[in-house]
Tab-separated table of C-alpha atoms in Angstrom:
chain	number	residue	atom	x	y	z
A	1237	MET	CA	157.205	91.804	86.297
A	1238	THR	CA	155.103	94.316	84.387
A	1239	THR	CA	156.098	95.852	81.046
A	1240	ARG	CA	154.369	98.847	79.584
A	1241	GLY	CA	154.985	100.199	76.129
A	1242	GLY	CA	155.567	98.667	72.696
A	1243	ALA	CA	156.846	100.697	69.809
A	1244	GLY	CA	157.059	103.813	71.985
A	1245	PRO	CA	158.673	104.441	75.381
A	1246	SER	CA	158.401	101.587	77.866
A	1247	PHE	CA	159.335	100.704	81.420
A	1248	ARG	CA	159.542	97.591	83.579
A	1249	VAL	CA	158.448	97.222	87.167
A	1250	TRP	CA	159.019	94.228	89.424
A	1251	ALA	CA	158.821	93.339	93.075
A	1252	VAL	CA	162.009	92.385	94.914
A	1253	PRO	CA	161.789	88.921	96.518
A	1254	GLY	CA	163.890	87.528	99.311
A	1255	LEU	CA	163.849	90.386	101.822
A	1256	PRO	CA	163.907	89.186	105.437
A	1257	GLU	CA	161.574	90.422	108.160
A	1258	VAL	CA	162.798	93.928	108.986
A	1259	ARG	CA	163.580	94.811	112.592
A	1260	GLU	CA	164.658	97.952	114.398
A	1261	GLY	CA	168.211	98.965	113.530
A	1262	ASP	CA	168.360	97.058	110.237
A	1263	ASP	CA	170.181	98.761	107.357
A	1264	LEU	CA	167.515	98.831	104.641
A	1265	ALA	CA	169.960	99.762	101.907
A	1266	LYS	CA	172.109	96.728	102.633
A	1267	LEU	CA	169.058	94.437	102.747
A	1268	ILE	CA	167.798	95.762	99.397
A	1269	ALA	CA	171.266	95.584	97.809
A	1270	ALA	CA	171.608	91.953	98.880
A	1271	ALA	CA	168.176	91.054	97.522
A	1272	GLU	CA	168.547	93.027	94.265
A	1273	PRO	CA	172.263	93.362	93.433
A	1274	GLY	CA	171.511	94.129	89.783
A	1275	LEU	CA	170.196	97.638	90.393
A	1276	ALA	CA	171.348	100.073	87.715
A	1277	ASP	CA	171.732	103.803	87.315
A	1278	GLY	CA	168.358	105.429	86.653
A	1279	ASP	CA	166.291	102.776	88.446
A	1280	VAL	CA	163.629	103.942	90.905
A	1281	VAL	CA	163.417	101.901	94.111
A	1282	LEU	CA	159.997	101.942	95.792
A	1283	VAL	CA	160.082	101.108	99.505
A	1284	THR	CA	156.922	100.560	101.540
A	1285	SER	CA	156.877	102.894	104.540
A	1286	LYS	CA	156.088	100.040	106.905
A	1287	ILE	CA	159.565	98.511	106.655
A	1288	VAL	CA	161.146	101.962	106.909
A	1289	SER	CA	159.224	102.543	110.127
A	1290	LYS	CA	160.247	99.154	111.507
A	1291	ALA	CA	163.926	99.791	110.761
A	1292	GLU	CA	163.718	103.232	112.367
A	1293	GLY	CA	162.103	101.968	115.572
A	1294	ARG	CA	158.673	103.449	115.001
A	1295	LEU	CA	156.942	100.378	116.473
A	1296	VAL	CA	155.550	101.660	119.762
A	1297	ALA	CA	153.495	100.243	122.598
A	1298	ALA	CA	149.915	101.449	122.387
A	1299	ASP	CA	147.030	99.524	123.889
A	1300	ASP	CA	144.702	102.224	122.577
A	1301	ARG	CA	145.151	102.885	118.851
A	1302	GLU	CA	142.833	105.890	119.073
A	1303	ALA	CA	145.162	107.517	121.609
A	1304	ALA	CA	148.089	106.908	119.259
A	1305	ILE	CA	146.153	108.554	116.426
A	1306	ASP	CA	145.416	111.517	118.708
A	1307	ALA	CA	149.131	111.889	119.446
A	1308	GLU	CA	150.026	111.949	115.728
A	1309	THR	CA	147.179	114.289	114.718
A	1310	VAL	CA	147.643	117.990	114.067
A	1311	ARG	CA	144.183	118.687	112.660
A	1312	VAL	CA	140.987	116.667	112.211
A	1313	VAL	CA	139.662	117.126	108.678
A	1314	ALA	CA	136.662	114.795	108.803
A	1315	ARG	CA	135.158	112.065	110.944
A	1316	ARG	CA	132.575	109.394	110.352
A	1317	GLY	CA	132.057	107.040	113.263
A	1318	THR	CA	135.495	105.865	114.367
A	1319	LEU	CA	137.122	106.711	111.029
A	1320	ARG	CA	139.098	109.944	111.066
A	1321	ILE	CA	140.770	111.758	108.212
A	1322	VAL	CA	143.447	113.961	109.761
A	1323	GLU	CA	146.514	116.021	109.048
A	1324	ASN	CA	149.424	114.322	110.791
A	1325	ARG	CA	152.791	115.511	112.049
A	1326	GLN	CA	154.363	114.971	108.631
A	1327	GLY	CA	151.796	117.319	107.057
A	1328	LEU	CA	150.000	114.473	105.267
A	1329	VAL	CA	146.202	114.330	105.177
A	1330	MET	CA	145.219	110.690	105.525
A	1331	ALA	CA	143.151	108.177	107.439
A	1332	ALA	CA	144.094	107.532	111.071
A	1333	ALA	CA	147.247	109.713	110.798
A	1334	GLY	CA	149.015	106.748	109.180
A	1335	VAL	CA	148.971	104.782	112.455
A	1336	ASP	CA	149.006	101.091	111.491
A	1337	ALA	CA	147.938	98.258	113.781
A	1338	SER	CA	148.083	95.481	111.160
A	1339	ASN	CA	150.889	92.906	111.106
A	1340	THR	CA	152.266	94.181	114.405
A	1341	PRO	CA	152.460	92.416	117.783
A	1342	ALA	CA	149.450	92.788	120.085
A	1343	GLY	CA	149.536	96.018	122.067
A	1344	THR	CA	151.696	97.851	119.518
A	1345	VAL	CA	151.162	100.143	116.559
A	1346	LEU	CA	153.452	101.309	113.780
A	1347	LEU	CA	153.874	105.030	113.178
A	1348	LEU	CA	155.051	106.605	109.942
A	1349	PRO	CA	158.728	107.604	109.631
A	1350	VAL	CA	159.468	110.891	111.368
A	1351	ASP	CA	160.945	112.351	108.161
A	1352	PRO	CA	160.182	110.182	105.114
A	1353	ASP	CA	162.307	112.358	102.822
A	1354	ALA	CA	165.323	111.862	105.093
A	1355	SER	CA	164.578	108.130	105.108
A	1356	ALA	CA	164.586	108.083	101.295
A	1357	ARG	CA	167.874	109.982	101.186
A	1358	ALA	CA	169.483	107.512	103.599
A	1359	VAL	CA	168.403	104.484	101.538
A	1360	ARG	CA	169.573	106.130	98.319
A	1361	GLN	CA	172.957	106.981	99.776
A	1362	GLY	CA	173.295	103.459	101.181
A	1363	LEU	CA	172.539	101.878	97.798
A	1364	ARG	CA	175.092	104.121	96.154
A	1365	GLU	CA	177.734	103.055	98.687
A	1366	ALA	CA	176.808	99.370	98.471
A	1367	LEU	CA	176.376	98.999	94.704
A	1368	GLY	CA	177.908	102.136	93.197
A	1369	VAL	CA	174.666	103.069	91.446
A	1370	ASP	CA	172.689	106.298	91.259
A	1371	VAL	CA	169.046	105.391	91.763
A	1372	GLY	CA	165.988	107.292	92.876
A	1373	VAL	CA	164.186	106.204	96.033
A	1374	LEU	CA	160.552	106.675	96.996
A	1375	VAL	CA	159.032	105.823	100.365
A	1376	THR	CA	155.411	104.885	99.698
A	1377	ASP	CA	152.229	104.531	101.701
A	1378	THR	CA	148.618	103.687	100.948
A	1379	PHE	CA	146.085	106.526	100.658
A	1380	GLY	CA	142.420	106.892	99.946
A	1381	ARG	CA	141.477	109.852	97.749
A	1382	PRO	CA	138.660	112.402	97.811
A	1383	TRP	CA	135.964	111.736	95.214
A	1384	ARG	CA	137.409	108.308	94.297
A	1385	ALA	CA	136.707	104.838	95.695
A	1386	GLY	CA	139.574	102.502	96.509
A	1387	LEU	CA	143.131	102.876	97.722
A	1388	THR	CA	146.425	103.455	95.946
A	1389	ASP	CA	150.047	103.934	96.906
A	1390	VAL	CA	151.541	107.428	96.872
A	1391	ALA	CA	154.990	108.810	97.628
A	1392	ILE	CA	155.448	110.242	101.129
A	1393	GLY	CA	159.243	110.437	100.903
A	1394	ALA	CA	161.562	110.946	97.956
A	1395	SER	CA	165.199	111.372	97.033
A	1396	GLY	CA	166.667	111.661	93.568
A	1397	VAL	CA	163.270	111.597	91.857
A	1398	ARG	CA	161.561	114.417	90.052
A	1399	VAL	CA	158.364	114.186	92.080
A	1400	LEU	CA	156.479	116.741	89.970
A	1401	ASP	CA	156.713	117.194	86.210
A	1402	ASP	CA	155.708	120.775	85.488
A	1403	LEU	CA	154.425	120.993	81.916
A	1404	ARG	CA	153.054	124.504	82.213
A	1405	GLY	CA	154.291	126.760	79.460
A	1406	GLY	CA	154.504	123.937	76.950
A	1407	VAL	CA	151.960	122.943	74.318
A	1408	ASP	CA	149.936	119.823	73.618
A	1409	ALA	CA	149.917	117.801	70.372
A	1410	TYR	CA	147.586	120.377	68.811
A	1411	GLY	CA	149.653	123.375	69.817
A	1412	ASN	CA	147.331	124.391	72.657
A	1413	PRO	CA	149.163	125.969	75.605
A	1414	LEU	CA	149.379	123.952	78.828
A	1415	SER	CA	148.556	126.287	81.677
A	1416	ALA	CA	147.671	123.994	84.576
A	1417	THR	CA	149.343	120.616	83.942
A	1418	VAL	CA	151.664	119.485	86.730
A	1419	VAL	CA	152.035	115.697	86.770
A	1420	ALA	CA	152.552	113.908	90.105
A	1421	THR	CA	155.283	111.639	88.734
A	1422	ALA	CA	156.286	110.224	92.113
A	1423	ASP	CA	152.727	109.152	92.900
A	1424	GLU	CA	152.402	107.506	89.488
A	1425	LEU	CA	155.591	105.553	90.164
A	1426	ALA	CA	154.350	104.549	93.617
A	1427	ALA	CA	151.087	103.262	92.164
A	1428	ALA	CA	152.959	101.281	89.500
A	1429	GLY	CA	155.037	99.633	92.200
A	1430	ASP	CA	151.939	98.748	94.206
A	1431	LEU	CA	150.649	96.703	91.261
A	1432	VAL	CA	153.471	94.206	91.779
A	1433	LYS	CA	154.089	94.557	95.510
A	1434	GLY	CA	150.470	93.981	96.424
A	1435	LYS	CA	148.944	94.635	99.826
A	1436	ALA	CA	149.366	91.204	101.350
A	1437	ALA	CA	152.106	89.478	99.331
A	1438	GLY	CA	154.957	90.287	101.704
A	1439	LEU	CA	156.866	92.130	98.966
A	1440	PRO	CA	157.651	95.587	100.389
A	1441	VAL	CA	160.114	96.769	97.711
A	1442	ALA	CA	159.725	97.227	93.958
A	1443	VAL	CA	161.921	98.572	91.184
A	1444	VAL	CA	160.970	100.622	88.125
A	1445	ARG	CA	163.430	100.571	85.223
A	1446	GLY	CA	163.349	102.536	82.003
A	1447	LEU	CA	162.364	105.962	83.322
A	1448	GLY	CA	165.813	107.285	84.065
A	1449	HIS	CA	164.811	110.787	82.945
A	1450	VAL	CA	163.040	111.251	86.294
A	1451	VAL	CA	166.135	110.275	88.308
A	1452	GLY	CA	169.226	112.208	89.325
A	1453	GLY	CA	170.579	114.935	91.616
A	1454	GLY	CA	170.176	115.451	95.303
A	1455	LEU	CA	173.303	113.650	96.614
A	1456	GLY	CA	175.833	116.304	95.795
A	1457	ALA	CA	177.798	117.323	92.717
A	1458	ASP	CA	179.556	113.969	92.460
A	1459	ALA	CA	176.337	111.971	92.299
A	1460	GLY	CA	176.486	111.853	88.525
A	1461	SER	CA	173.560	111.654	86.181
A	1462	GLY	CA	173.278	107.992	85.433
A	1463	SER	CA	174.727	105.897	82.650
A	1464	GLY	CA	173.119	107.285	79.564
A	1465	SER	CA	169.619	106.432	80.754
A	1466	GLY	CA	168.309	109.922	80.183
A	1467	SER	CA	168.479	111.297	83.707
A	1468	GLY	CA	167.841	114.991	84.213
A	1469	SER	CA	164.506	116.709	84.271
A	1470	GLY	CA	164.418	119.046	81.303
A	1471	SER	CA	161.335	120.768	82.728
A	1472	GLY	CA	162.640	123.394	85.092
A	1473	VAL	CA	161.888	121.145	88.065
A	1474	ASP	CA	164.924	119.410	89.454
A	1475	ALA	CA	165.186	115.769	90.390
A	1476	ASP	CA	164.042	116.287	93.949
A	1477	GLY	CA	161.017	118.423	93.249
A	1478	ALA	CA	160.237	122.045	92.586
A	1479	GLY	CA	163.704	123.479	93.167
A	1480	GLY	CA	166.174	122.180	95.761
A	1481	ASP	CA	166.058	118.881	97.626
A	1482	SER	CA	162.375	119.231	98.417
A	1483	GLY	CA	161.588	115.525	98.253
A	1484	ALA	CA	157.958	114.461	98.552
A	1485	ARG	CA	157.142	117.612	100.502
A	1486	ALA	CA	156.527	119.236	97.126
A	1487	LEU	CA	153.536	116.916	96.643
A	1488	VAL	CA	151.677	118.302	99.669
A	1489	ARG	CA	149.437	121.115	98.535
A	1490	ASP	CA	149.916	124.344	100.459
A	1491	SER	CA	146.895	125.118	102.640
A	1492	ARG	CA	146.435	128.475	100.909
A	1493	ASP	CA	145.903	126.708	97.578
A	1494	ASP	CA	143.923	123.744	98.881
A	1495	MET	CA	140.307	124.240	97.807
A	1496	PHE	CA	139.278	121.149	99.785
A	1497	ARG	CA	141.186	121.834	102.991
A	1498	LEU	CA	138.002	121.853	105.049
A	1499	GLY	CA	136.324	118.477	105.404
A	1500	THR	CA	132.863	117.551	106.631
A	1501	SER	CA	131.072	118.388	109.880
A	1502	GLU	CA	134.181	118.542	112.075
A	1503	ALA	CA	135.648	121.081	109.668
A	1504	VAL	CA	132.959	123.557	110.703
A	1505	ARG	CA	135.050	124.085	113.819
A	1506	GLU	CA	138.076	124.667	111.613
A	1507	ALA	CA	136.136	127.179	109.547
A	1508	VAL	CA	135.102	129.030	112.683
A	1509	ALA	CA	138.711	128.972	113.881
A	1510	LEU	CA	139.789	130.537	110.576
A	1511	ARG	CA	137.594	133.524	111.350
A	1512	ARG	CA	139.932	136.001	112.963
A	1513	THR	CA	139.700	139.765	113.398
A	1514	VAL	CA	142.072	141.248	110.824
A	1515	ARG	CA	143.160	144.865	111.269
A	1516	GLU	CA	145.720	145.227	108.483
A	1517	PHE	CA	145.005	144.575	104.824
A	1518	THR	CA	146.919	144.567	101.557
A	1519	ASP	CA	145.978	146.800	98.629
A	1520	GLU	CA	144.679	143.809	96.654
A	1521	GLU	CA	141.144	144.285	95.411
A	1522	VAL	CA	138.322	142.223	96.916
A	1523	ASP	CA	136.283	140.041	94.581
A	1524	PRO	CA	132.673	141.279	94.882
A	1525	GLY	CA	131.499	137.786	93.962
A	1526	ALA	CA	133.225	136.367	97.037
A	1527	VAL	CA	131.410	138.872	99.253
A	1528	ARG	CA	128.071	137.978	97.681
A	1529	ARG	CA	128.748	134.289	98.277
A	1530	ALA	CA	129.408	135.132	101.918
A	1531	VAL	CA	126.100	137.003	102.065
A	1532	ALA	CA	124.388	133.902	100.673
A	1533	ALA	CA	125.811	131.955	103.624
A	1534	ALA	CA	124.782	134.719	106.040
A	1535	VAL	CA	121.108	134.578	105.155
A	1536	THR	CA	120.868	130.885	106.049
A	1537	ALA	CA	121.044	131.827	109.744
A	1538	PRO	CA	118.029	131.011	111.953
A	1539	ALA	CA	115.461	133.772	112.461
A	1540	PRO	CA	112.136	134.142	114.332
A	1541	HIS	CA	108.730	133.738	112.698
A	1542	HIS	CA	110.216	132.641	109.330
A	1543	THR	CA	111.474	136.187	108.796
A	1544	THR	CA	114.582	137.443	106.987
A	1545	PRO	CA	115.883	140.136	109.356
A	1546	TRP	CA	119.207	140.755	107.566
A	1547	ARG	CA	120.262	143.270	104.960
A	1548	PHE	CA	123.874	143.753	103.849
A	1549	VAL	CA	124.930	147.076	102.371
A	1550	LEU	CA	128.008	146.528	100.197
A	1551	VAL	CA	129.973	149.778	100.114
A	1552	GLU	CA	132.055	149.048	97.023
A	1553	SER	CA	132.723	152.614	95.891
A	1554	ALA	CA	135.831	154.232	97.375
A	1555	ALA	CA	134.036	157.599	97.287
A	1556	ALA	CA	131.047	156.203	99.179
A	1557	ARG	CA	133.320	154.615	101.796
A	1558	LEU	CA	135.178	157.881	102.319
A	1559	GLU	CA	131.949	159.887	102.607
A	1560	LEU	CA	130.514	157.409	105.103
A	1561	LEU	CA	133.638	157.173	107.262
A	1562	ASP	CA	134.151	160.947	107.311
A	1563	ALA	CA	130.555	161.486	108.400
A	1564	MET	CA	130.851	158.808	111.081
A	1565	ARG	CA	134.134	160.306	112.332
A	1566	ASP	CA	132.515	163.747	112.658
A	1567	ALA	CA	129.610	162.243	114.604
A	1568	TRP	CA	131.954	160.400	116.983
A	1569	ILE	CA	134.013	163.508	117.607
A	1570	ALA	CA	130.868	165.509	118.412
A	1571	ASP	CA	129.735	162.810	120.857
A	1572	LEU	CA	133.140	162.657	122.553
A	1573	ARG	CA	133.290	166.417	122.909
A	1574	ARG	CA	129.874	166.398	124.560
A	1575	ASP	CA	131.287	163.780	126.930
A	1576	GLY	CA	134.081	166.196	127.850
A	1577	LYS	CA	136.912	164.086	126.426
A	1578	SER	CA	140.274	165.739	125.848
A	1579	PRO	CA	141.591	166.261	122.289
A	1580	GLU	CA	144.181	163.538	122.912
A	1581	ALA	CA	141.535	161.074	124.109
A	1582	ILE	CA	139.329	161.923	121.144
A	1583	ALA	CA	142.189	161.387	118.676
A	1584	ARG	CA	143.054	158.057	120.301
A	1585	ARG	CA	139.488	156.782	120.090
A	1586	VAL	CA	138.958	157.980	116.549
A	1587	ARG	CA	142.095	156.075	115.487
A	1588	ARG	CA	140.293	152.877	116.444
A	1589	GLY	CA	138.257	153.346	113.311
A	1590	ASP	CA	141.349	153.183	111.107
A	1591	VAL	CA	140.683	149.502	110.405
A	1592	LEU	CA	137.568	150.574	108.473
A	1593	ARG	CA	139.379	153.369	106.675
A	1594	ASN	CA	142.297	151.152	105.635
A	1595	ALA	CA	140.155	148.280	104.336
A	1596	PRO	CA	139.564	148.053	100.578
A	1597	TYR	CA	135.951	146.947	101.035
A	1598	LEU	CA	133.244	147.773	103.581
A	1599	VAL	CA	129.991	146.024	104.439
A	1600	VAL	CA	127.294	147.420	106.721
A	1601	PRO	CA	124.989	144.673	108.022
A	1602	CYS	CA	121.546	145.957	109.021
A	1603	LEU	CA	118.704	144.612	111.118
A	1604	VAL	CA	115.141	144.894	109.861
A	1605	MET	CA	112.153	144.062	112.035
A	1606	ASP	CA	109.773	143.122	109.203
A	1607	GLY	CA	107.502	140.344	110.402
A	1608	SER	CA	108.064	141.023	114.098
A	1609	HIS	CA	105.144	140.888	116.514
A	1610	THR	CA	103.873	143.809	118.573
A	1611	TYR	CA	102.358	142.828	121.901
A	1612	GLY	CA	101.702	146.189	123.491
A	1613	ASP	CA	103.615	144.960	126.505
A	1614	ALA	CA	107.100	146.415	127.140
A	1615	ARG	CA	108.567	143.168	128.445
A	1616	ARG	CA	107.360	141.069	125.539
A	1617	ASP	CA	108.157	143.722	122.932
A	1618	THR	CA	111.716	143.965	124.289
A	1619	ALA	CA	112.106	140.194	124.098
A	1620	GLU	CA	110.779	140.261	120.539
A	1621	ARG	CA	113.438	142.738	119.450
A	1622	GLU	CA	116.134	140.762	121.244
A	1623	MET	CA	115.185	137.671	119.196
A	1624	PHE	CA	115.716	139.636	116.012
A	1625	VAL	CA	119.019	141.067	117.262
A	1626	VAL	CA	120.267	137.549	118.044
A	1627	ALA	CA	119.244	136.431	114.543
A	1628	ALA	CA	121.119	139.384	113.040
A	1629	GLY	CA	124.239	138.400	115.008
A	1630	ALA	CA	123.938	134.814	113.758
A	1631	GLY	CA	123.768	136.133	110.195
A	1632	VAL	CA	126.855	138.289	110.681
A	1633	GLN	CA	128.763	135.345	112.171
A	1634	ASN	CA	127.846	133.222	109.144
A	1635	PHE	CA	129.044	136.078	106.960
A	1636	LEU	CA	132.414	136.361	108.720
A	1637	VAL	CA	133.031	132.609	108.625
A	1638	ALA	CA	132.137	132.477	104.938
A	1639	LEU	CA	134.557	135.333	104.225
A	1640	ALA	CA	137.297	133.312	105.946
A	1641	GLY	CA	136.401	130.393	103.673
A	1642	GLU	CA	136.954	132.749	100.731
A	1643	ARG	CA	140.424	133.539	102.157
A	1644	LEU	CA	139.349	137.072	103.035
A	1645	GLY	CA	140.067	138.754	106.338
A	1646	SER	CA	137.478	140.776	108.219
A	1647	ALA	CA	136.921	142.947	111.272
A	1648	TRP	CA	133.429	143.545	112.656
A	1649	VAL	CA	133.423	146.988	114.276
A	1650	SER	CA	130.386	148.256	116.228
A	1651	SER	CA	130.898	151.894	115.198
A	1652	THR	CA	127.780	152.383	113.060
A	1653	MET	CA	125.549	151.523	116.021
A	1654	PHE	CA	126.524	154.838	117.631
A	1655	CYS	CA	125.508	156.965	114.671
A	1656	ARG	CA	122.761	155.046	112.919
A	1657	GLY	CA	121.020	158.147	111.651
A	1658	VAL	CA	124.187	159.404	110.007
A	1659	VAL	CA	124.788	156.036	108.344
A	1660	ARG	CA	121.226	155.858	107.040
A	1661	ASP	CA	121.446	159.390	105.648
A	1662	VAL	CA	124.790	158.903	103.882
A	1663	LEU	CA	123.882	155.510	102.409
A	1664	GLY	CA	120.272	156.421	101.644
A	1665	LEU	CA	118.807	153.607	103.735
A	1666	PRO	CA	115.201	153.279	104.920
A	1667	GLY	CA	114.516	154.509	108.434
A	1668	SER	CA	113.550	150.956	109.476
A	1669	TRP	CA	117.046	149.594	108.774
A	1670	ASP	CA	119.288	149.485	111.846
A	1671	PRO	CA	123.029	149.387	110.988
A	1672	MET	CA	124.611	146.720	113.205
A	1673	GLY	CA	128.243	147.801	112.973
A	1674	ALA	CA	130.489	147.700	109.937
A	1675	VAL	CA	132.633	144.892	108.555
A	1676	ALA	CA	136.049	145.736	107.091
A	1677	VAL	CA	136.935	143.215	104.372
A	1678	GLY	CA	140.206	142.600	102.572
A	1679	HIS	CA	143.185	140.332	102.074
A	1680	PRO	CA	145.137	139.999	105.343
A	1681	ALA	CA	148.513	141.743	105.321
A	1682	GLY	CA	150.042	138.962	107.416
A	1683	ALA	CA	149.344	135.755	109.303
A	1684	ALA	CA	147.155	136.045	112.368
A	1685	PRO	CA	148.863	135.375	115.698
A	1686	ALA	CA	148.177	132.053	117.374
A	1687	ARG	CA	144.857	131.992	119.171
A	1688	GLY	CA	145.113	131.300	122.880
A	1689	GLU	CA	143.352	128.204	124.137
A	1690	ARG	CA	140.220	128.755	126.188
A	1691	ASP	CA	138.966	126.269	128.731
A	1692	VAL	CA	135.470	125.343	127.572
A	1693	GLY	CA	134.619	124.403	131.133
A	1694	GLY	CA	134.832	128.057	132.096
A	1695	PHE	CA	131.907	128.831	129.785
A	1696	VAL	CA	129.643	125.901	130.689
A	1697	VAL	CA	127.172	125.467	133.509
A	1698	VAL	CA	125.511	122.069	133.903
A	1699	ARG	CA	122.256	121.619	135.766
C-alpha cells in the first residue's frame, strides 16, 4: 500500500491480491468484487489490459508474432531492426501494436481488447451490480514514451473517470493565466497503480482511494455521485473525458494536432503519402514562415556538379498574383485561338487554372542552369540540361512534401512552362530563370479522397 500526502490532500493505492488466473469467459467484475469486497464509492479500479484480453477471448493462435503485429497495424510510425512503433486498430501508437507474447502458451499471442473503453464500462457496471458502489475503472497497458527512457502504465480504456483535467482559463498560485495546462489524470492514476502492481508480481488489479473528485458519471442519471467523497469534475470536463462518455479516447491526440505524428525513416513514406494535390482551399492565410521552411527542405535535393539549380518565387501579394494570372490567362487564350480551339473549348481549358486563382498563396519554382557544362555537342548538351531539370523536379517534390508536413495543401500546375516569357516579364525575373510551373498553396478545404493502391510490381523491371 502506498500513501501520498501529509497535511494536505492524500490518496492510497494498493494492489488487489487473491485473483485467480483469468480465462476466456470469466466475469472480471465478479472476480474483482470477490477479491476486494470493500470497494467504496469514489475508488478508482485499475485493471491491467492483459486480464481483460484473456477474459474477452483475445488469446489467438499465432506462430508468427510479426504476422500478428501486421494484422493489428494501421500505420507504421518507426522501425529499428525488428522493433516497430505503430498505430494499431484502437488508434494507439505503441510498440508492436500491443501484441503480447509473454506469459501465454507457445504458439499464441494476446491482443489488446477490441474496445478498451467498452471493457472499462462493463467492469464498472458489474462492480456496481455486485457491490452497489460507484467506482471509476481504468484499463491500463504499458507504454514507452518519446524522448523518455523507461516504461510506464497508461490508461487505454476508461469509464467513470475524468481522464483529462483541463485547467486552461484558470490561474496559478501567482495569478498567472493557465493557457495550455491539460493534465492527463487517467495516465497519472495508471502509473500510480503500476507502482504497486509491478510488472512481474502477478497482481493485475490495483485500487486508488481518496481521489473521488475524479470519479462519477457515465452510467446514467441514477449512477449517483459517490458518498460525499468529492466526485464531480468542477473543470468543465465531465467524468468520462472532454464532454460525453469519451473514455480514454480523449487521451489520444488528434493527428491534426500531433506535432510528432511522423516517426523516423519509415515515416518518410508517410510524409510522401500526405502530399496530395489539393484543388480547393479555405480563405485562411498562409504562414510565410511555413513556406520558407518548405523552401529550406527543397534546396536539400541532389543536383549536378554541386550546383544549386532552384529558385522559388514567392508571390505573396494578392495584386501580384492577380497580375500574373491575368497575363498567363491572356497568353493561354491567344495560344488556343492560334490552335483553332472553339470558345467553349478555350473556356473549359482556362478553367483548369482556377486552382491557382483560388489559392491564397502562389509559388513559382524556377530552374537556373548556373554551373552547367557546355560541350558543344547537341547530345551531351541535351543530357546536361535534363540533369538539371531532374534536379529541379526533386527540389519541387521536396517542397511539396515539406508543405504537407506544415499541414498545407498544394497543387503543382505546369501552366507557367507554356508562357515563360510572360511570367518573367510580370515578375521581373532574369532571362536565365525558367519557370517550372506554379504551386498553389493553402489550407485544404476538405479531406483528400482515399488514394488508390498501386501495384509496385507494375513499375519495376528487374534485370
